[in-house]
Amino acid sequence: MADQRKKIKQIDTLRKVRVIKENQKKNNLAVSLQQKQVYLDQLKYLDGLKNQAYENIKEDQLGEIDLNQMMKYQMYLRQVQIKSIMANATVKDIEVEIVKRRQELIKANQNKVVAEKLLEKQKEILKDEMNKLENKTLDEIGSMIVQNKSTGELK
C-alpha cells in the first residue's frame, strides 16, 4: 500500500509538471496570436496611409502637376509598399508558428489528460486495496468473535 501511495505521489507530480507545460504552451500560443494581431493592425494602418496618399495625389492633380511632389509621393508609396510586403511576410511566418504552437498545445493537453487518467486509475487501485484490507480485517474480527462465542469466552 505504501508503494501505491508513492506511485500516486509520483504520478501527481508528473501531472502537475504536465499542467505547467500545458500552461506554457497556452501562453506561447497567446503571444503568437498577439504578434499576428499587431502585424495585422500595422497592415491596416499602412493601407490607410496608402489610401490617404492616393487621395492627396488625386487632389494635387486637379491643379498644376508638380513633378517634385509626385516623385515624393512615389517614393513614399514605395516605402509603404515595402513595409506592407514585409508585414505580410511576417504574418505568414507567424501563422506557421501558430499552427506549430497549436499542435504543441494539443500534445501537451493530451499528455496532461493521460497523466490525470493514470492518477485516477492509481487512486482506484489504492481504494480497492484499502477496501480489500478493510474487508479482510472485518472478516478476521468476525471469525474471532465466532470462535470466542463457540469456546464460550464471550458472555
PDB file of C-alpha atoms in Angstrom:
ATOM      1  CA  MET A   1       0.000   0.000   0.000  1.00  0.00           C
ATOM      2  CA  ALA A   2       2.911   2.338   0.688  1.00  0.00           C
ATOM      3  CA  ASP A   3       4.191   1.590  -2.811  1.00  0.00           C
ATOM      4  CA  GLN A   4       0.796   2.511  -4.210  1.00  0.00           C
ATOM      5  CA  ARG A   5       0.798   5.832  -2.353  1.00  0.00           C
ATOM      6  CA  LYS A   6       4.314   6.512  -3.601  1.00  0.00           C
ATOM      7  CA  LYS A   7       3.161   5.825  -7.163  1.00  0.00           C
ATOM      8  CA  ILE A   8       0.240   8.213  -6.686  1.00  0.00           C
ATOM      9  CA  LYS A   9       2.583  10.957  -5.457  1.00  0.00           C
ATOM     10  CA  GLN A  10       4.896  10.421  -8.433  1.00  0.00           C
ATOM     11  CA  ILE A  11       2.028  10.471 -10.910  1.00  0.00           C
ATOM     12  CA  ASP A  12       0.540  13.557  -9.265  1.00  0.00           C
ATOM     13  CA  THR A  13       3.897  15.300  -9.583  1.00  0.00           C
ATOM     14  CA  LEU A  14       4.055  14.264 -13.238  1.00  0.00           C
ATOM     15  CA  ARG A  15       0.524  15.600 -13.750  1.00  0.00           C
ATOM     16  CA  LYS A  16       1.471  18.928 -12.159  1.00  0.00           C
ATOM     17  CA  VAL A  17       4.516  19.208 -14.428  1.00  0.00           C
ATOM     18  CA  ARG A  18       2.355  18.483 -17.453  1.00  0.00           C
ATOM     19  CA  VAL A  19      -0.178  21.103 -16.386  1.00  0.00           C
ATOM     20  CA  ILE A  20       2.640  23.639 -16.116  1.00  0.00           C
ATOM     21  CA  LYS A  21       3.906  22.677 -19.575  1.00  0.00           C
ATOM     22  CA  GLU A  22       0.402  22.977 -20.989  1.00  0.00           C
ATOM     23  CA  ASN A  23       0.053  26.459 -19.480  1.00  0.00           C
ATOM     24  CA  GLN A  24       3.390  27.459 -21.016  1.00  0.00           C
ATOM     25  CA  LYS A  25       2.188  26.232 -24.410  1.00  0.00           C
ATOM     26  CA  LYS A  26      -1.031  28.234 -23.985  1.00  0.00           C
ATOM     27  CA  ASN A  27       0.994  31.338 -23.166  1.00  0.00           C
ATOM     28  CA  ASN A  28       3.268  30.794 -26.174  1.00  0.00           C
ATOM     29  CA  LEU A  29       0.247  30.458 -28.435  1.00  0.00           C
ATOM     30  CA  ALA A  30      -1.306  33.596 -26.959  1.00  0.00           C
ATOM     31  CA  VAL A  31       1.910  35.534 -27.601  1.00  0.00           C
ATOM     32  CA  SER A  32       1.959  34.401 -31.229  1.00  0.00           C
ATOM     33  CA  LEU A  33      -1.680  35.359 -31.692  1.00  0.00           C
ATOM     34  CA  GLN A  34      -0.982  38.786 -30.218  1.00  0.00           C
ATOM     35  CA  GLN A  35       2.008  39.247 -32.523  1.00  0.00           C
ATOM     36  CA  LYS A  36      -0.134  38.352 -35.510  1.00  0.00           C
ATOM     37  CA  GLN A  37      -2.750  40.885 -34.444  1.00  0.00           C
ATOM     38  CA  VAL A  38      -0.099  43.593 -34.092  1.00  0.00           C
ATOM     39  CA  TYR A  39       1.097  42.996 -37.654  1.00  0.00           C
ATOM     40  CA  LEU A  40      -2.463  42.867 -38.984  1.00  0.00           C
ATOM     41  CA  ASP A  41      -3.137  46.212 -37.311  1.00  0.00           C
ATOM     42  CA  GLN A  42       0.064  47.543 -38.865  1.00  0.00           C
ATOM     43  CA  LEU A  43      -1.149  46.378 -42.288  1.00  0.00           C
ATOM     44  CA  LYS A  44      -4.456  48.188 -41.796  1.00  0.00           C
ATOM     45  CA  TYR A  45      -2.578  51.326 -40.818  1.00  0.00           C
ATOM     46  CA  LEU A  46      -0.298  51.065 -43.862  1.00  0.00           C
ATOM     47  CA  ASP A  47      -3.313  50.579 -46.136  1.00  0.00           C
ATOM     48  CA  GLY A  48      -4.828  53.704 -44.635  1.00  0.00           C
ATOM     49  CA  LEU A  49      -1.623  55.629 -45.323  1.00  0.00           C
ATOM     50  CA  LYS A  50      -1.551  54.354 -48.881  1.00  0.00           C
ATOM     51  CA  ASN A  51      -5.179  55.331 -49.469  1.00  0.00           C
ATOM     52  CA  GLN A  52      -4.572  58.765 -47.979  1.00  0.00           C
ATOM     53  CA  ALA A  53      -1.568  59.271 -50.266  1.00  0.00           C
ATOM     54  CA  TYR A  54      -3.660  58.327 -53.321  1.00  0.00           C
ATOM     55  CA  GLU A  55      -6.351  60.804 -52.264  1.00  0.00           C
ATOM     56  CA  ASN A  56      -3.706  63.502 -51.877  1.00  0.00           C
ATOM     57  CA  ILE A  57      -2.367  62.705 -55.349  1.00  0.00           C
ATOM     58  CA  LYS A  58      -5.862  62.991 -56.837  1.00  0.00           C
ATOM     59  CA  GLU A  59      -6.368  66.361 -55.159  1.00  0.00           C
ATOM     60  CA  ASP A  60      -2.981  67.591 -56.363  1.00  0.00           C
ATOM     61  CA  GLN A  61      -3.748  66.510 -59.934  1.00  0.00           C
ATOM     62  CA  LEU A  62      -6.768  68.812 -60.045  1.00  0.00           C
ATOM     63  CA  GLY A  63      -4.426  71.791 -60.096  1.00  0.00           C
ATOM     64  CA  GLU A  64      -0.995  72.024 -61.631  1.00  0.00           C
ATOM     65  CA  ILE A  65       1.056  68.855 -61.573  1.00  0.00           C
ATOM     66  CA  ASP A  66       4.219  69.320 -59.536  1.00  0.00           C
ATOM     67  CA  LEU A  67       6.763  66.696 -60.599  1.00  0.00           C
ATOM     68  CA  ASN A  68       8.793  67.028 -57.411  1.00  0.00           C
ATOM     69  CA  GLN A  69       5.692  66.430 -55.314  1.00  0.00           C
ATOM     70  CA  MET A  70       4.762  63.417 -57.466  1.00  0.00           C
ATOM     71  CA  MET A  71       8.262  61.983 -57.002  1.00  0.00           C
ATOM     72  CA  LYS A  72       7.911  62.378 -53.250  1.00  0.00           C
ATOM     73  CA  TYR A  73       4.554  60.592 -53.339  1.00  0.00           C
ATOM     74  CA  GLN A  74       6.051  57.824 -55.433  1.00  0.00           C
ATOM     75  CA  MET A  75       8.951  57.312 -53.017  1.00  0.00           C
ATOM     76  CA  TYR A  76       6.576  57.446 -50.070  1.00  0.00           C
ATOM     77  CA  LEU A  77       4.255  54.866 -51.652  1.00  0.00           C
ATOM     78  CA  ARG A  78       7.215  52.578 -52.372  1.00  0.00           C
ATOM     79  CA  GLN A  79       8.246  52.724 -48.726  1.00  0.00           C
ATOM     80  CA  VAL A  80       4.690  51.960 -47.618  1.00  0.00           C
ATOM     81  CA  GLN A  81       4.512  49.084 -50.115  1.00  0.00           C
ATOM     82  CA  ILE A  82       7.823  47.657 -48.865  1.00  0.00           C
ATOM     83  CA  LYS A  83       6.617  47.829 -45.263  1.00  0.00           C
ATOM     84  CA  SER A  84       3.344  46.154 -46.285  1.00  0.00           C
ATOM     85  CA  ILE A  85       5.188  43.329 -48.034  1.00  0.00           C
ATOM     86  CA  MET A  86       7.424  42.813 -45.009  1.00  0.00           C
ATOM     87  CA  ALA A  87       4.439  42.836 -42.637  1.00  0.00           C
ATOM     88  CA  ASN A  88       2.578  40.315 -44.844  1.00  0.00           C
ATOM     89  CA  ALA A  89       5.615  38.019 -44.852  1.00  0.00           C
ATOM     90  CA  THR A  90       5.869  38.309 -41.080  1.00  0.00           C
ATOM     91  CA  VAL A  91       2.161  37.490 -40.692  1.00  0.00           C
ATOM     92  CA  LYS A  92       2.635  34.354 -42.800  1.00  0.00           C
ATOM     93  CA  ASP A  93       5.627  33.308 -40.689  1.00  0.00           C
ATOM     94  CA  ILE A  94       3.638  33.897 -37.517  1.00  0.00           C
ATOM     95  CA  GLU A  95       0.728  31.860 -38.903  1.00  0.00           C
ATOM     96  CA  VAL A  96       3.092  28.932 -39.438  1.00  0.00           C
ATOM     97  CA  GLU A  97       4.347  29.384 -35.873  1.00  0.00           C
ATOM     98  CA  ILE A  98       0.743  29.486 -34.611  1.00  0.00           C
ATOM     99  CA  VAL A  99      -0.045  26.170 -36.293  1.00  0.00           C
ATOM    100  CA  LYS A 100       3.067  24.644 -34.725  1.00  0.00           C
ATOM    101  CA  ARG A 101       2.228  26.017 -31.275  1.00  0.00           C
ATOM    102  CA  ARG A 102      -1.362  24.779 -31.538  1.00  0.00           C
ATOM    103  CA  GLN A 103      -0.074  21.303 -32.281  1.00  0.00           C
ATOM    104  CA  GLU A 104       2.292  21.529 -29.306  1.00  0.00           C
ATOM    105  CA  LEU A 105      -0.613  22.659 -27.110  1.00  0.00           C
ATOM    106  CA  ILE A 106      -2.743  19.738 -28.287  1.00  0.00           C
ATOM    107  CA  LYS A 107       0.071  17.305 -27.494  1.00  0.00           C
ATOM    108  CA  ALA A 108       0.649  18.899 -24.065  1.00  0.00           C
ATOM    109  CA  ASN A 109      -3.064  18.664 -23.347  1.00  0.00           C
ATOM    110  CA  GLN A 110      -3.109  15.000 -24.335  1.00  0.00           C
ATOM    111  CA  ASN A 111      -0.132  14.310 -22.065  1.00  0.00           C
ATOM    112  CA  LYS A 112      -1.907  16.046 -19.187  1.00  0.00           C
ATOM    113  CA  VAL A 113      -5.085  14.036 -19.765  1.00  0.00           C
ATOM    114  CA  VAL A 114      -3.079  10.788 -19.819  1.00  0.00           C
ATOM    115  CA  ALA A 115      -1.439  11.691 -16.512  1.00  0.00           C
ATOM    116  CA  GLU A 116      -4.813  12.578 -14.986  1.00  0.00           C
ATOM    117  CA  LYS A 117      -6.332   9.278 -16.107  1.00  0.00           C
ATOM    118  CA  LEU A 118      -3.337   7.373 -14.785  1.00  0.00           C
ATOM    119  CA  LEU A 119      -3.661   9.187 -11.465  1.00  0.00           C
ATOM    120  CA  GLU A 120      -7.358   8.323 -11.266  1.00  0.00           C
ATOM    121  CA  LYS A 121      -6.607   4.689 -12.062  1.00  0.00           C
ATOM    122  CA  GLN A 122      -3.931   4.501  -9.365  1.00  0.00           C
ATOM    123  CA  LYS A 123      -6.305   6.077  -6.839  1.00  0.00           C
ATOM    124  CA  GLU A 124      -8.940   3.483  -7.731  1.00  0.00           C
ATOM    125  CA  ILE A 125      -6.376   0.694  -7.268  1.00  0.00           C
ATOM    126  CA  LEU A 126      -5.424   2.127  -3.857  1.00  0.00           C
ATOM    127  CA  LYS A 127      -9.082   2.422  -2.908  1.00  0.00           C
ATOM    128  CA  ASP A 128      -9.679  -1.210  -3.936  1.00  0.00           C
ATOM    129  CA  GLU A 129      -6.657  -2.342  -1.933  1.00  0.00           C
ATOM    130  CA  MET A 130      -7.869  -0.415   1.100  1.00  0.00           C
ATOM    131  CA  ASN A 131     -11.362  -1.917   0.736  1.00  0.00           C
ATOM    132  CA  LYS A 132      -9.891  -5.412   0.475  1.00  0.00           C
ATOM    133  CA  LEU A 133      -7.753  -4.812   3.548  1.00  0.00           C
ATOM    134  CA  GLU A 134     -10.751  -3.441   5.459  1.00  0.00           C
ATOM    135  CA  ASN A 135     -12.895  -6.431   4.421  1.00  0.00           C
ATOM    136  CA  LYS A 136     -10.125  -8.810   5.437  1.00  0.00           C
ATOM    137  CA  THR A 137      -9.829  -7.103   8.818  1.00  0.00           C
ATOM    138  CA  LEU A 138     -13.595  -7.222   9.332  1.00  0.00           C
ATOM    139  CA  ASP A 139     -13.653 -10.900   8.357  1.00  0.00           C
ATOM    140  CA  GLU A 140     -10.875 -11.650  10.838  1.00  0.00           C
ATOM    141  CA  ILE A 141     -12.706  -9.771  13.581  1.00  0.00           C
ATOM    142  CA  GLY A 142     -15.925 -11.623  12.708  1.00  0.00           C
ATOM    143  CA  SER A 143     -14.208 -15.001  12.757  1.00  0.00           C
ATOM    144  CA  MET A 144     -12.566 -14.159  16.104  1.00  0.00           C
ATOM    145  CA  ILE A 145     -15.979 -13.261  17.540  1.00  0.00           C
ATOM    146  CA  VAL A 146     -17.459 -16.529  16.251  1.00  0.00           C
ATOM    147  CA  GLN A 147     -14.533 -18.505  17.693  1.00  0.00           C
ATOM    148  CA  ASN A 148     -14.868 -16.741  21.033  1.00  0.00           C
ATOM    149  CA  LYS A 149     -18.617 -17.459  21.126  1.00  0.00           C
ATOM    150  CA  SER A 150     -18.116 -21.111  20.326  1.00  0.00           C
ATOM    151  CA  THR A 151     -15.460 -21.521  23.006  1.00  0.00           C
ATOM    152  CA  GLY A 152     -17.599 -19.635  25.472  1.00  0.00           C
ATOM    153  CA  GLU A 153     -15.194 -16.827  26.116  1.00  0.00           C
ATOM    154  CA  LEU A 154     -17.706 -14.186  25.160  1.00  0.00           C
ATOM    155  CA  LYS A 155     -20.602 -13.585  27.522  1.00  0.00           C
TER     156      LYS A 155
END
